[in-house]
Tab-separated table of C-alpha atoms in Angstrom:
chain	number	residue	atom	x	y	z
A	1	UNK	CA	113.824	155.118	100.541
A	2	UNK	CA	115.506	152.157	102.149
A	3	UNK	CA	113.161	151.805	104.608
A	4	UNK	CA	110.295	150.954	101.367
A	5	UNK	CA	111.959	149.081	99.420
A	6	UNK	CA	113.228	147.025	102.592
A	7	UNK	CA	109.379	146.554	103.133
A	8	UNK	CA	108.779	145.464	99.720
A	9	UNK	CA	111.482	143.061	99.641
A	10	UNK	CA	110.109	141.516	102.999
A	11	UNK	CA	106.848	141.188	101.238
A	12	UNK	CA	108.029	139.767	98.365
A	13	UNK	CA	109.577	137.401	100.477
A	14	UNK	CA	106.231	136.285	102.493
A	15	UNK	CA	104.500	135.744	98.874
A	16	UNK	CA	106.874	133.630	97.645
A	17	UNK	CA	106.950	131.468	100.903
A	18	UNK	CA	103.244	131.347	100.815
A	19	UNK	CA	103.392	130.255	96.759
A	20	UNK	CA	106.014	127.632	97.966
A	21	UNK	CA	103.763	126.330	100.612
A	22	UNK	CA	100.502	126.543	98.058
A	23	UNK	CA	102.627	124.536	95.637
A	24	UNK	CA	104.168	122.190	98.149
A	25	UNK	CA	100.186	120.993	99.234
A	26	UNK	CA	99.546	120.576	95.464
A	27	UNK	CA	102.653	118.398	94.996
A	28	UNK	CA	101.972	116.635	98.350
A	29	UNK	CA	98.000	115.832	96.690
A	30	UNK	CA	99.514	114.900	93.506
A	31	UNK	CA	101.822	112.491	95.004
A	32	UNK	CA	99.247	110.714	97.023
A	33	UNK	CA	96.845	110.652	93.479
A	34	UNK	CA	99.604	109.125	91.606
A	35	UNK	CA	100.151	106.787	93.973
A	36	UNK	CA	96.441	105.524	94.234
A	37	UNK	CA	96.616	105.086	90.405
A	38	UNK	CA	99.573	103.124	90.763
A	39	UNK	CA	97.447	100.987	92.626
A	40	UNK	CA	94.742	100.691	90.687
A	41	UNK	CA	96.832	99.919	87.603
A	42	UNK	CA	98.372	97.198	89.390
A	43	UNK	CA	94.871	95.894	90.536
A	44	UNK	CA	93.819	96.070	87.405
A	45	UNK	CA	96.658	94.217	86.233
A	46	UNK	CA	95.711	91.321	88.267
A	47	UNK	CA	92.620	91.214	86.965
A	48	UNK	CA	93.250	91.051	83.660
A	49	UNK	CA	95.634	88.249	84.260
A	50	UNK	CA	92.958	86.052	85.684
A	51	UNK	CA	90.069	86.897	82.717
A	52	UNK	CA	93.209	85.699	80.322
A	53	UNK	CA	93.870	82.668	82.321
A	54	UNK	CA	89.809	82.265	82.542
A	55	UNK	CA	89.618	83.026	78.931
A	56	UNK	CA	92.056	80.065	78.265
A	57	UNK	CA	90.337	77.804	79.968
A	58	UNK	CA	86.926	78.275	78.916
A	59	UNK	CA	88.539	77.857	75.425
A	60	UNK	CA	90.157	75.133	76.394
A	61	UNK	CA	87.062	73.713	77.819
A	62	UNK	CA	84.716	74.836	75.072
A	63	UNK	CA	87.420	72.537	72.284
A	64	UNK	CA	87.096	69.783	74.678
A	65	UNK	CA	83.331	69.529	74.117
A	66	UNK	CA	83.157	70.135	70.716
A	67	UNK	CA	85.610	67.288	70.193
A	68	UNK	CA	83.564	65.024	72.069
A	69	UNK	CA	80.337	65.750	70.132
């Protein structure tokens, strides 16, 4: 009667609380992920810009000798 279905409501309840808290820990772990990528990809960034500016001036340096020769 009530009594049951009071129980199985209750239940119900738990579950769904303990889904919510299972989901919260994978949204808390996914958070902290994208943020270390976010990171690297700005690292990475950096880098890049200094092989371009390295690149340029190896180029630079490399027409420099040839005109000389």
């Amino acid at each position: 009667g009530i009594e049951v279905k009071n129980n199985t409501i209750e239940e119900d309840i738990k579950e769904l609380k303990q889904g919510q808290e299972r989901i919260e820990k994978k949204l808390e772990s996914t958070h902290e992920q994208v943020e270390r990528t976010a990171e690297d990809v700005t690292s990475i960034k950096k880098d890049l810009s200094n092989v371009e500016m390295i690149t340029a001036k190896n180029f630079y340096d490399i027409a420099t000798i040839k005109a000389v020769k």
